[in-house]
Each structure stands twice: as C-alpha cells, then as structure tokens.
Coordinates of C-alpha atoms in Angstrom, one line a residue:
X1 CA -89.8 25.6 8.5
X2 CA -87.1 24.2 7.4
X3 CA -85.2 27.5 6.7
X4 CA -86.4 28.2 9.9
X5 CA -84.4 25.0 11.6
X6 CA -81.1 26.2 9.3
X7 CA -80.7 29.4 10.5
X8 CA -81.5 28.0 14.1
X9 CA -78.7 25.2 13.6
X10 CA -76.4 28.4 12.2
X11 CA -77.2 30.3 15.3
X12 CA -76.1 27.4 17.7
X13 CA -72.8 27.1 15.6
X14 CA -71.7 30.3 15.9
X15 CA -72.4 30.5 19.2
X16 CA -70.3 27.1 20.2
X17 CA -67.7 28.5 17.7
X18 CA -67.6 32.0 19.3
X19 CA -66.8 30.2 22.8
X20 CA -64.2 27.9 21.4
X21 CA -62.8 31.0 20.6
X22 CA -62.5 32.5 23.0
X23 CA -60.9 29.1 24.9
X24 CA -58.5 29.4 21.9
X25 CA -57.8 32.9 22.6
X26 CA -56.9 32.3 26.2
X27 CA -54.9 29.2 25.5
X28 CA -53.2 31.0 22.4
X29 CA -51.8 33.8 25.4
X30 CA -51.4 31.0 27.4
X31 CA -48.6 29.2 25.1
X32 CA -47.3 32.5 24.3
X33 CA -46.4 33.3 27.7
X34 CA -44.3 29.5 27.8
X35 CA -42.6 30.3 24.7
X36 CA -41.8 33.6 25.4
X37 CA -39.8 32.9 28.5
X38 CA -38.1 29.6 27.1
X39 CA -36.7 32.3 24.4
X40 CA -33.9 33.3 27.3
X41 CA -32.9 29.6 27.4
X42 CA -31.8 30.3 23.8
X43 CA -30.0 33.2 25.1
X44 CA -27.4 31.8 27.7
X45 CA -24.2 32.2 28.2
X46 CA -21.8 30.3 29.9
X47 CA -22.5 26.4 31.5
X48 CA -25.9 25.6 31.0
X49 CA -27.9 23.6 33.7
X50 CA -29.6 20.2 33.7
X51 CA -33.1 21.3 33.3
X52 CA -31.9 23.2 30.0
X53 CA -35.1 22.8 27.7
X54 CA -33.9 24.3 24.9
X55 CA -31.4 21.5 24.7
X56 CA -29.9 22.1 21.2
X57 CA -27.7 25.2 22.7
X58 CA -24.5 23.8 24.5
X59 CA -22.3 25.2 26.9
X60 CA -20.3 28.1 25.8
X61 CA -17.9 31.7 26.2
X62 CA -16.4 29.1 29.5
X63 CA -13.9 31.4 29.9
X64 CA -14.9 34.8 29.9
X65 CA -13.7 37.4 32.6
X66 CA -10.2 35.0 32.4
X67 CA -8.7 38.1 31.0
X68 CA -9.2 40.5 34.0
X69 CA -9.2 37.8 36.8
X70 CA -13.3 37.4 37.1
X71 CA -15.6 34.7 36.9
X72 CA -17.7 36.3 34.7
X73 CA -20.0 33.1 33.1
X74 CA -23.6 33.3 32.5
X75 CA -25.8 36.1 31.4
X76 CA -27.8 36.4 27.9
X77 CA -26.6 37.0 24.6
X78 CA -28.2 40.2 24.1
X79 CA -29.9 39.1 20.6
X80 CA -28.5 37.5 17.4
X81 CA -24.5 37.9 17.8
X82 CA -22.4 36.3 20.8
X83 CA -21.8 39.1 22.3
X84 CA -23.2 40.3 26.2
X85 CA -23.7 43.7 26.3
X86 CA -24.3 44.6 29.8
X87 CA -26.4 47.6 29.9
X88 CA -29.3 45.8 27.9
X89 CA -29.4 43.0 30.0
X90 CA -29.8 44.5 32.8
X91 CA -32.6 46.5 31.6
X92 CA -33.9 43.2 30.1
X93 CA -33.7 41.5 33.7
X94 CA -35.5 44.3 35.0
X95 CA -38.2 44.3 33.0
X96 CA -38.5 40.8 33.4
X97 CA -38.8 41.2 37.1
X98 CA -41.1 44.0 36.6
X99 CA -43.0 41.7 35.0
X100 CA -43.3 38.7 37.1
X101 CA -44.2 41.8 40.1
X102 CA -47.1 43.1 38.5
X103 CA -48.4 40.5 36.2
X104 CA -46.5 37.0 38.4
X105 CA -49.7 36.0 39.7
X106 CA -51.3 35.3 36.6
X107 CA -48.4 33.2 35.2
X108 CA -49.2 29.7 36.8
X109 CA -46.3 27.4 36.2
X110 CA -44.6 29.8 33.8
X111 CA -44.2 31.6 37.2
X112 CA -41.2 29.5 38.4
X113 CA -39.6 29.6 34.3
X114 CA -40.0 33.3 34.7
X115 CA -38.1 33.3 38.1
X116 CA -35.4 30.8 36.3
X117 CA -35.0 33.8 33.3
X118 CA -34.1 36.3 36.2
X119 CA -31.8 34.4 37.8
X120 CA -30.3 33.6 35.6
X121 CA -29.5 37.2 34.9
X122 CA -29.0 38.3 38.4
X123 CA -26.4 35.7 39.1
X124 CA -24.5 37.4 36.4
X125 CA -25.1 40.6 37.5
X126 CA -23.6 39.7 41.3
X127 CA -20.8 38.2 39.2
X128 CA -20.2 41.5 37.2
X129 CA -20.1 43.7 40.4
X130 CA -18.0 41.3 42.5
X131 CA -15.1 43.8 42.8
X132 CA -16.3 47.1 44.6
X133 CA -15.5 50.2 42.7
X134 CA -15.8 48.2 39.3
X135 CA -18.8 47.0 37.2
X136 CA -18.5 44.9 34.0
X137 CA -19.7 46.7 30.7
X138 CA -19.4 43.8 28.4
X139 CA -18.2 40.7 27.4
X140 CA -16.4 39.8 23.8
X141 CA -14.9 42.2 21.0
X142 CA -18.1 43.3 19.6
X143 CA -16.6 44.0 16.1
X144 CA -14.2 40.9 15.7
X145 CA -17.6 39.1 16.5
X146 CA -19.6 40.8 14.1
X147 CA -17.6 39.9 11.4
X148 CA -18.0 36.3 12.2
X149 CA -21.2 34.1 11.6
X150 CA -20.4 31.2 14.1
X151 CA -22.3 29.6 16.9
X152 CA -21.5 30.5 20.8
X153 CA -19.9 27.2 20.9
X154 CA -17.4 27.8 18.9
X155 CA -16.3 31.0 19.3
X156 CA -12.4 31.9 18.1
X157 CA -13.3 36.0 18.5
X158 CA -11.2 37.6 21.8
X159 CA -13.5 37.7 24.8
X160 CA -12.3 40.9 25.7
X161 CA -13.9 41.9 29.3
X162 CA -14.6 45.5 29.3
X163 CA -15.1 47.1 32.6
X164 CA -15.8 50.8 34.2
X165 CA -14.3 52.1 37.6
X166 CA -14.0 54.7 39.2
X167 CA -11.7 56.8 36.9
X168 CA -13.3 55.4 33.6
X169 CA -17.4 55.2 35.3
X170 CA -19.9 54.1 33.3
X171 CA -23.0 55.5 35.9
X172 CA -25.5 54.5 33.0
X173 CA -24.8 50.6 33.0
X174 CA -24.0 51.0 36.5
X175 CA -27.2 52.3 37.6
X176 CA -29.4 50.0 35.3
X177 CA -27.5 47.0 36.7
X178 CA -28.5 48.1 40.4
X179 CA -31.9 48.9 39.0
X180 CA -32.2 45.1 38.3
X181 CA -30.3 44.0 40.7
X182 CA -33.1 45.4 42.9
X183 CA -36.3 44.6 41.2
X184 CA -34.8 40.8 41.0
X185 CA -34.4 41.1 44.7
X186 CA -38.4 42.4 45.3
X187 CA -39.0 39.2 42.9
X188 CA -37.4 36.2 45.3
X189 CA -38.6 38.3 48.8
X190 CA -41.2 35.3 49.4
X191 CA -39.6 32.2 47.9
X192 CA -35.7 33.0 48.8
X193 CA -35.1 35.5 51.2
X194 CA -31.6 35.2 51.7
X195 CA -30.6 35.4 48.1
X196 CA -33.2 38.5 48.1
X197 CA -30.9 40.3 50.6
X198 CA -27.9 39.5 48.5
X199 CA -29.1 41.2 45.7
X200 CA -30.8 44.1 47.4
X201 CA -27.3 44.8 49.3
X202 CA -25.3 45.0 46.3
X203 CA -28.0 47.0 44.2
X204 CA -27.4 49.1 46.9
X205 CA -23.4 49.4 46.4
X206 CA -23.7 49.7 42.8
X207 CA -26.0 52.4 42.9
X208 CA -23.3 54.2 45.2
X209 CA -20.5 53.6 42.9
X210 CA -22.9 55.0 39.8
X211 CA -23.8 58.0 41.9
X212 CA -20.2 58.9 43.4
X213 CA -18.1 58.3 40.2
X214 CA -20.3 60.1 37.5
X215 CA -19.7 59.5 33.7
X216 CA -21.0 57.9 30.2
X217 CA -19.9 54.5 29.5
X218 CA -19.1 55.4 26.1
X219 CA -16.1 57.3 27.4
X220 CA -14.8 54.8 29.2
X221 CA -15.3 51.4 27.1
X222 CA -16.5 53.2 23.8
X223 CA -14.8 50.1 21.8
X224 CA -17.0 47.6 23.5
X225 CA -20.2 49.1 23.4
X226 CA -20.2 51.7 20.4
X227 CA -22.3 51.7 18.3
X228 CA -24.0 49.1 19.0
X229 CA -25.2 49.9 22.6
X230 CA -23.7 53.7 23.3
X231 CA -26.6 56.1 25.3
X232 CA -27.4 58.8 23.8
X233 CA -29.4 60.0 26.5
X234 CA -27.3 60.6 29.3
X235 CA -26.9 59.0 32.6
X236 CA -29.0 60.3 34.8
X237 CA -32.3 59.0 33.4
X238 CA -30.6 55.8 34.5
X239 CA -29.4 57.2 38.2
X240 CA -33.3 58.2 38.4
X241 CA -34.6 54.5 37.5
X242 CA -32.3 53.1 40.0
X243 CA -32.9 55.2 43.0
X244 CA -36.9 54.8 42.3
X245 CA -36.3 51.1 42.1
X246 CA -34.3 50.9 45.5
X247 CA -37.3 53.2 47.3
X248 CA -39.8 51.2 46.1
X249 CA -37.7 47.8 47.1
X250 CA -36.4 49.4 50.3
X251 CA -38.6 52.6 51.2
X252 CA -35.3 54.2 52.2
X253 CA -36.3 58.3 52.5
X254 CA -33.1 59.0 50.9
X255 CA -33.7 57.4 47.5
X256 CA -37.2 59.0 47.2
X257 CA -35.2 62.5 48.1
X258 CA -32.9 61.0 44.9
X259 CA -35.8 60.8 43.1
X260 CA -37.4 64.2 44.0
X261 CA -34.5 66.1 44.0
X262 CA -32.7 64.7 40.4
X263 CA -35.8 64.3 38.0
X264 CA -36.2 67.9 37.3
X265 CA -32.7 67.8 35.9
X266 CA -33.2 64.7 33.4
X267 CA -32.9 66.4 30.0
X268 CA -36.5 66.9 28.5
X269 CA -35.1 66.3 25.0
X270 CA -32.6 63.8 24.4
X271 CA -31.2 62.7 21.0
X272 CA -32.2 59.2 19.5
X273 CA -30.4 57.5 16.8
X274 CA -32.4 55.5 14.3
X275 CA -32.0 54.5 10.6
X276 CA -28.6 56.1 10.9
X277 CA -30.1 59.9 11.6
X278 CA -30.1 61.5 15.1
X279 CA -33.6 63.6 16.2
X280 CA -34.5 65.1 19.3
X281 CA -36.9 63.3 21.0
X282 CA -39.0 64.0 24.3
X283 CA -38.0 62.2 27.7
X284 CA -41.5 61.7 28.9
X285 CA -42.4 59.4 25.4
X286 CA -39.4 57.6 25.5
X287 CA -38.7 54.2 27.2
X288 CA -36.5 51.5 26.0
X289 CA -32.6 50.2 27.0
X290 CA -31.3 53.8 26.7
X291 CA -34.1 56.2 27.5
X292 CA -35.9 55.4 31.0
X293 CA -38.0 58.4 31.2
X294 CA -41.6 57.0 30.7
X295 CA -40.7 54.0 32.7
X296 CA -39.6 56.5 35.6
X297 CA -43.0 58.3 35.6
X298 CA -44.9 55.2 35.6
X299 CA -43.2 53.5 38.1
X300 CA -43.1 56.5 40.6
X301 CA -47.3 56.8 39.8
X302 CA -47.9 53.3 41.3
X303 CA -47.1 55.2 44.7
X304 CA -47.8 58.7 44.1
X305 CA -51.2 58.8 42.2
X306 CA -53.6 61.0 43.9
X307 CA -51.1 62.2 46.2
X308 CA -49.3 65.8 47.1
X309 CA -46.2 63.8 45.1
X310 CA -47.9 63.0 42.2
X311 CA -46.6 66.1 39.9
X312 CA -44.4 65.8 38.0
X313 CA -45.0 61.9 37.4
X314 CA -48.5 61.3 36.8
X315 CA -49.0 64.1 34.5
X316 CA -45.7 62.9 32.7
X317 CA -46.7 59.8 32.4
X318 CA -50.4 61.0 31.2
X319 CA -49.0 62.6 28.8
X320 CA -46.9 59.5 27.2
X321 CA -50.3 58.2 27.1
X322 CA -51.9 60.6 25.5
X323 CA -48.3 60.0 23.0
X324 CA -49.5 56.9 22.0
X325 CA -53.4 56.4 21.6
X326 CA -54.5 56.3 17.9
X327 CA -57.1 58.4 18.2
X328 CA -55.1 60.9 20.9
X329 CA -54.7 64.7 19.1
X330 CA -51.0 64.7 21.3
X331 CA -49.7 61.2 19.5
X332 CA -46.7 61.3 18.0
X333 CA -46.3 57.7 17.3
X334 CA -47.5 56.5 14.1
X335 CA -49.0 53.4 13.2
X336 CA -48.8 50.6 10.0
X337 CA -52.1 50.0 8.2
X338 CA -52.2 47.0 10.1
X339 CA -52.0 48.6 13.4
X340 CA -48.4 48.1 14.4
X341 CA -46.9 51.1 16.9
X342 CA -43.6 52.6 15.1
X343 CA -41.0 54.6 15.9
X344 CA -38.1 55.8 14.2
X345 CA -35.0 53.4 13.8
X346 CA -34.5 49.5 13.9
X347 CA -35.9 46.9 15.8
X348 CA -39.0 48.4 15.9
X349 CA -40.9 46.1 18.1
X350 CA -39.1 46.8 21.3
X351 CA -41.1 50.1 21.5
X352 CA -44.2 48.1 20.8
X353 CA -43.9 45.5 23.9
X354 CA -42.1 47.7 26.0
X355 CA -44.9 50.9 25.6
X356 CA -47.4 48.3 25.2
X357 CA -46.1 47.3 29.2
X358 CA -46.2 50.8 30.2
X359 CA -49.9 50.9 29.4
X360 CA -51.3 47.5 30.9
X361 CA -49.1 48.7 33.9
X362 CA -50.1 52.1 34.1
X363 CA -54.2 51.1 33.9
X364 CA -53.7 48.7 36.6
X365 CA -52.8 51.8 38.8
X366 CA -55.7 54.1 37.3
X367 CA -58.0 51.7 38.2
X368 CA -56.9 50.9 41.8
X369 CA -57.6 54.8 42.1
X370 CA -60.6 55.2 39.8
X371 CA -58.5 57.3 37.6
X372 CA -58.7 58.2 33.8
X373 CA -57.0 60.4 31.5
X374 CA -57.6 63.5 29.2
X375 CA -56.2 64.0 26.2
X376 CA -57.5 67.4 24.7
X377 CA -60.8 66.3 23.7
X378 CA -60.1 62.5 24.1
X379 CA -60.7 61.1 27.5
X380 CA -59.3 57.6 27.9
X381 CA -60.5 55.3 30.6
X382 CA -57.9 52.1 32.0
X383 CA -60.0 49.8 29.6
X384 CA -59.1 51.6 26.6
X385 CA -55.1 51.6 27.8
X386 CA -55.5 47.5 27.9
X387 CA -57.1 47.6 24.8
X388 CA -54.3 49.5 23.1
X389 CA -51.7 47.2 24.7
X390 CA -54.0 43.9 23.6
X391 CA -54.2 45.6 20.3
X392 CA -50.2 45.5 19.6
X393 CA -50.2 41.8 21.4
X394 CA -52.5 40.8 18.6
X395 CA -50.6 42.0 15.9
X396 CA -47.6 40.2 17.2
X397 CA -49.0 37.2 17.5
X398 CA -50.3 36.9 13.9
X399 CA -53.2 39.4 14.0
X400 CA -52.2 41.5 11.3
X401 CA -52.1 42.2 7.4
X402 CA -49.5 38.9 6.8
X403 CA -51.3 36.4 9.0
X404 CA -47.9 35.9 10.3
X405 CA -46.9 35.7 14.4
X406 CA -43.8 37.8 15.0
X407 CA -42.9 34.8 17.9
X408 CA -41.0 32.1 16.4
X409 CA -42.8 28.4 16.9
X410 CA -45.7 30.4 17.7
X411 CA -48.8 29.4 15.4
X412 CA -48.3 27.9 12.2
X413 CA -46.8 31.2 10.3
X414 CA -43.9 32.7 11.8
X415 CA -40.3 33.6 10.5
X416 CA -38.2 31.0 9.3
X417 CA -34.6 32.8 8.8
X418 CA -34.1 34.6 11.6
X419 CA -30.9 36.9 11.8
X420 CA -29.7 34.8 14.7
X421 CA -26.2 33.2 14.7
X422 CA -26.8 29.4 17.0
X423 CA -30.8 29.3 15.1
X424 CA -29.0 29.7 11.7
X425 CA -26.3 27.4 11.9
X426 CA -25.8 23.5 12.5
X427 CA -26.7 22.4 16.4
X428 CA -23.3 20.8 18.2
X429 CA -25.5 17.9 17.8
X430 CA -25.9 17.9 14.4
X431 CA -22.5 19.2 13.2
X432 CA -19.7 18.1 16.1
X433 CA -17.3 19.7 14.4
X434 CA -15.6 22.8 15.3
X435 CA -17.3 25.7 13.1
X436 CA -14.9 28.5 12.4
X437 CA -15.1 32.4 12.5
X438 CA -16.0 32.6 8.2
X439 CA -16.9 29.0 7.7
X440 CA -20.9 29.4 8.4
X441 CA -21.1 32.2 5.6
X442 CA -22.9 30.4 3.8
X443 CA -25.8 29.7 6.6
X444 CA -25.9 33.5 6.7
X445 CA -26.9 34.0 3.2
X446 CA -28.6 30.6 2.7
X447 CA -32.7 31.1 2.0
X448 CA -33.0 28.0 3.8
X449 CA -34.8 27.9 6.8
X450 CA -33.0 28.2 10.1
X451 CA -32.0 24.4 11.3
X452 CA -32.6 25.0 15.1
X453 CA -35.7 26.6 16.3
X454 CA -35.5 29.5 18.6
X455 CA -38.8 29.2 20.7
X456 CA -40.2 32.3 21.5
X457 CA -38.1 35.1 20.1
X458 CA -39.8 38.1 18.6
X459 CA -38.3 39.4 16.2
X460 CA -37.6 43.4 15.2
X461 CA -40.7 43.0 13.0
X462 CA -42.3 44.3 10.1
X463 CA -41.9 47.8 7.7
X464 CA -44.6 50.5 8.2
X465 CA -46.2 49.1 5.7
X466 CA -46.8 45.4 6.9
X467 CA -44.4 43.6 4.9
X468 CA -41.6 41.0 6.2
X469 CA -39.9 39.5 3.8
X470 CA -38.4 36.9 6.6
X471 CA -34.9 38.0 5.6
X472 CA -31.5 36.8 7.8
X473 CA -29.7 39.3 6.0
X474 CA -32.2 42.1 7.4
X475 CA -31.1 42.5 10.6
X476 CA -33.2 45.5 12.4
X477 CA -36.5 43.3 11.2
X478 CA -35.3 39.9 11.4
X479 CA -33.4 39.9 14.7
X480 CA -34.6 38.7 18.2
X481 CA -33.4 40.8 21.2
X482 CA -33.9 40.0 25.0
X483 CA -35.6 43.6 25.5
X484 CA -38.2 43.4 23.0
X485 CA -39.1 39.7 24.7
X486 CA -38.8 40.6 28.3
X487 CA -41.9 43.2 29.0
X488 CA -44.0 40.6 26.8
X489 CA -43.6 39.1 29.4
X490 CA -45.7 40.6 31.6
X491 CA -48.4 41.8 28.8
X492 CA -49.0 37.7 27.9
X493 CA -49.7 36.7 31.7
X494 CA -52.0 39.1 32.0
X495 CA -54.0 38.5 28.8
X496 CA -53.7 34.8 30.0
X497 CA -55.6 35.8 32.8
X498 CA -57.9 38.4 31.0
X499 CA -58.1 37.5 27.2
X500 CA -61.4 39.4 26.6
X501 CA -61.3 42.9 27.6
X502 CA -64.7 44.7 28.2
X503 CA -66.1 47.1 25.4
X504 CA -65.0 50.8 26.0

C-alpha cells in the first residue's frame, strides 16, 4: 500500500514537473527573444536615444561621413571591432525585417523593440544613399581599427568613409542595401506609412544604380572592406535578392521579369573562404552575408509553390533542405556530437541561425500548401523542418554537451570573455577617462570576465567537437556578429509562440 501511494505521489510530481516545463520552456524562448533584440542596442553607432536600455554604451563615431560631406551617424557595429561595414548590415536589417514579417505576430511587446532594431538600420541606410549615383560601403579604416583594442567612445582610428559610384560600383552592397531598404519598408506599411514609402522609393533608386553601374565592391573600396567583408560570390546573387524583395514589396511585373530572367545566370558554384582555404561550394546550400542563393529560392517559394513558376525555386530550395537534415542521404553539412550544424570557416553559428531561419520559414509555406519534401529515400514533412530548426535553437541556448547558452546573460552559463571591444573594456561610466588606441591591451588578454554585459549576443560558437574554451583572444568562436543574431530573431518568436512541436 504504501509503495503503492509512493509511486502514485511520484507519478503526480512528474507530471506537475513536466508542465512547469514546459511553462519554463516557453518563457526560456520568451526571454530569449528580449535579449536577443536588445543585443543591437549594444551595437549602435552614432547618438544614442533616450530610451537607450543598454545604458552602459554612450554616444560615439559623431562624426563620421565629415570627411566626404555626409551625415553618415547611426547604424550597427557589425560585431566586436568599431568598425560599420555596410554590406552586413544591410543583410542583418533585412533579415531582421524578414523576421518581424513572418514571425512579428508572435513577438508581443518585443514587436515594437524589433521595429526599433530596424530603424535603426534603415535610417542609416537612407543616410548612406542620400546622394544619387553613390552608396556608402563602410565607415572607419578597418585595419588602423583592428590594431586598436579601445571602446567606440573613444575612438582615435581615421573614420575614413568609403563609398562606391558609378565608375567605382559596388552592385553587391548596393543591391543588399535596397534589399533591406525594402523589406524594412513592407515592415512599417501598417504602423508608419509615410516612412514606409520613403524607404520603398529609395530601395527602388538604389536598386537602379546597382543594376545600371555593374561591379564588385572589392574593386572599388577593396581597402575598406578586404578581407574582412570582400564577396566572393559575385554580385548578382545580390541583384537577384533585391529585385525578389522589391516584387514581393511592390508586385512591379518588371522585378519578377528580373527575377526570371537573371537567376539562371547566378553561378551554381561559388568559391567560399573559410579557415584561410577557398572551396567551391553550391549556390543553392549557401545563405549567409555573401551568398544569397538559398534565401533567393525560399523567398521566391512563398509565392510560387505549386505554381507554373515554381521551377527552378522550390526544387532549389528542396534541395537545400534535403542539404541539411541529419538523416538526409544529399547533406553535406556536418554536425558536432552535440548536434551543432557546421560549415567550414569562422563564426560558425551564423550558418546555424540563419539555415535554421530558412527552415522554420520554408515549413510555414509547405504547410499553407500541404507540401512535403523527398530526399532520396527520406521524405521530410514541415514538422520535421521546425524540428531541425528547434533542434539548433536548443543547442544555442544551453542544450548541448557544455551546458552552456551561446546568448550572453542568457541562463546561468554563458561566455564570460567575449571578443568584443565596448563588453571588454571599462564603461564611460566606470572609467571617464579617455582610453587610447594600445592602452586597453591588457583588457584584451586579461582572463577576467568582461566588465559590461552584452545582452543577447551570440557568439561564433563552439569547435566541432563541443568545446568553448570562452576565449577573447579566439575571435571566429568568441565573437558576436549582428547576422548570426538577426534571423534568431525570427526562430525565437516563433518558438515563443510554439515551444512544443508535435512528434514526426
């Protein structure tokens, strides 16, 4: 009997404790979501605004675009330098908007912070294509301020404004910055229609001056962006993206004939650099600041699917499904022990959020058309594409081999010396005092905990074998970026929404 009354009383516990965990669950997404948009805060540029909430950053680079007669203030720091690199930004901004236009409805009050974080970029963006015939590339020496370890308040590196025109084009940053100009402007339709139009007019220009004056960016402001953020892909992935994005914002026949009659020509391999090595890689499993490919074909399936359009697209993007399922016979991904999507190079968890956002995306359109996909033998159905994107959300969060959430002031384990110039050093509030280019050194190389917390930033991430040694001096696994934090985005709100996904 009273066995009996044990096992009983154990049966009601794990029952009460399975449903608090699931509340946890949702809650955990919930928080993540907060903290993963407050992470751009960390990120700005230029005069920061009253409602500032991550108040430890102060205003800073108040001068930039002095040197070629621009206001060119505001925008992100693209991850742990001082440095704005256009061409990532823009692609952060539009998967941020992407995210808030498939996933916005799930956000609740994040919904306005997420609006904020585009803004934010966008008002940049109109600043950076002010003069017709000339778009901005980047902002600050990238080298000079590489070789400094000093916080964007202090800055004593040459803010050199480097900008493409029409005989040095740059149709790469160009067109990514009209892509986001015009996903930003589908964003604020409902809530600000006038500053919708502003946007969607000057996406439009941009995209002309991308189109008419053809050429890598590399060519024309190598210096500013090489390495560091050359394309190695070409530029008409980019033209592609942009035009799809303007037909979808403005269902103008002519960019759907752009589309149409320029995605046959996108290179089908493309050569990646990671780890210092260059490989070919396919177009169709690629998707990331350089290589739009995937993101093309899933974008163009939310309004082609089951249609006399839908080839080449859907199968494209089927097929970058079929890339990326564990159990897929076509993948060509790998994965840790833990369960963590690689790729070749640094920074690894950019591919993981931003293929993780191509799936959730992607089986939100399957199932509005009852649609699955085959994979040789394997036949994967839109629940199994969430539970692949869930998966990788998990193992960010603190689901994996180290217990440890890849989101900084997520949880109660998370990295502590993050390769991040402002987290690393002493706030303006702390240390008043002006901070020069060699003097924070010893922050750099400290083991000390970082003093200021950066709220929400992901980091590059674990090796392939699980293991972070929460290093500043490692930079491709200990830096933050805005593109591995912006389609996260998207993933959290929905897994806010939908924290329990049903069994496949």
């Amino acid at each position: 009997m009273g066995s009996g009354k044990c096992m009983s009383l154990l049966t009601l516990l794990s029952i009460v404790c399975m449903v608090m965990l699931g509340k946890v669950a949702s809650q955990d997404y919930g928080d993540a979501l907060s903290k993963c948009i407050l992470f751009f805060e960390g990120q700005r540029s230029g005069k920061l605004p009253s409602n500032q909430r991550m108040n430890w950053r102060k205003d800073s680079a108040l001068r930039d675009g002095s040197d070629v007669g621009m206001d060119l203030l505001g925008g992100y720091y693209d991850a742990g330098d001082n440095v704005k690199f256009n061409f990532p930004m823009a692609f952060s901004a539009t998967m941020l908007a992407w995210s808030v236009i498939e996933f916005g409805q799930y956000m609740g009050s994040d919904q306005q912070n997420a609006l904020n974080s585009i803004r934010w970029a966008a008002d940049y963006l109109l600043k950076s294509t002010a003069v017709a015939g000339k778009v901005t590339a980047a902002i600050g020496n990238p080298n000079a301020d590489h070789n400094c370890w000093q916080r964007p308040e202090d800055m004593d590196t040459p803010r050199t404004s480097y900008v493409v025109n029409q005989t040095h084009p740059g149709s790469e940053v160009s067109a990514e910055t009209a892509a986001a100009l015009a996903a930003s402007s589908l964003v604020f339709k409902s809530s600000d229609q006038a500053y919708s139009k502003v946007l969607i007019d000057r996406a439009k220009e941009v995209f002309d001056f991308a189109d008419k004056f053809r050429g890598n960016y590399k060519d024309s402001v190598g210096e500013g962006v090489c390495p560091f953020y050359c394309d190695f892909s070409g530029y008409l992935d980019e033209l592609v993206w942009g035009a799809a994005w303007l037909f979808k914002v403005t269902n103008e026949q002519k960019y759907w004939d752009f589309v149409q009659n320029n995605t046959a020509h996108i290179p089908r391999q493309v050569i990646r650099i990671g780890d210092g090595n260059s490989r070919a890689v396919n177009s169709f499993a690629e998707f990331g600041w350089d290589n739009k490919g995937a993101g093309i074909n899933v974008l163009v399936s939310g309004w082609v699917m089951n249609s006399t359009t839908a080839d080449p697209y859907v199968p494209q993007a089927n097929k970058f499904m079929c890339s990326i399922f564990p159990e897929s016979p076509e993948k060509t991904v790998t994965y840790s022990p833990g369960g963590l999507l690689f790729k070749p190079g640094g920074s690894n968890m950019q591919h993981a959020t931003a293929f993780s956002f191509l799936l959730l995306v992607y089986a939100q359109y399957l199932k509005k058309h009852s649609g699955t996909i085959s994979c040789g033998s394997f036949e994967a159905t839109p629940s199994r594409l969430e539970q692949v994107a869930k998966g990788q959300a998990d193992y960010i969060l603190g689901k994996n081999p180290l217990g440890m959430s890849y989101m900084v002031g997520f949880s109660q384990k998370f990295p502590q010396r993050i390769h991040h110039r402002a987290s690393s050093l002493p706030s303006v509030g702390d240390h008043p005092g002006h901070i020069k280019c060699k003097d924070g050194t010893p922050y750099y190389q400290s083991n000390n905990p970082n003093p200021n917390l950066l709220t929400g930033a992901i980091v590059g991430g674990p090796d392939m074998k699980d293991q972070f040694p929460d290093d500043r001096t490692n930079a491709p696994e200990s830096e933050p970026t805005t593109y591995i934090n912006a389609p996260f985005v998207g993933i959290l709100a929905y897994f806010k929404a939908f924290p329990k996904l049903p069994d496949v």
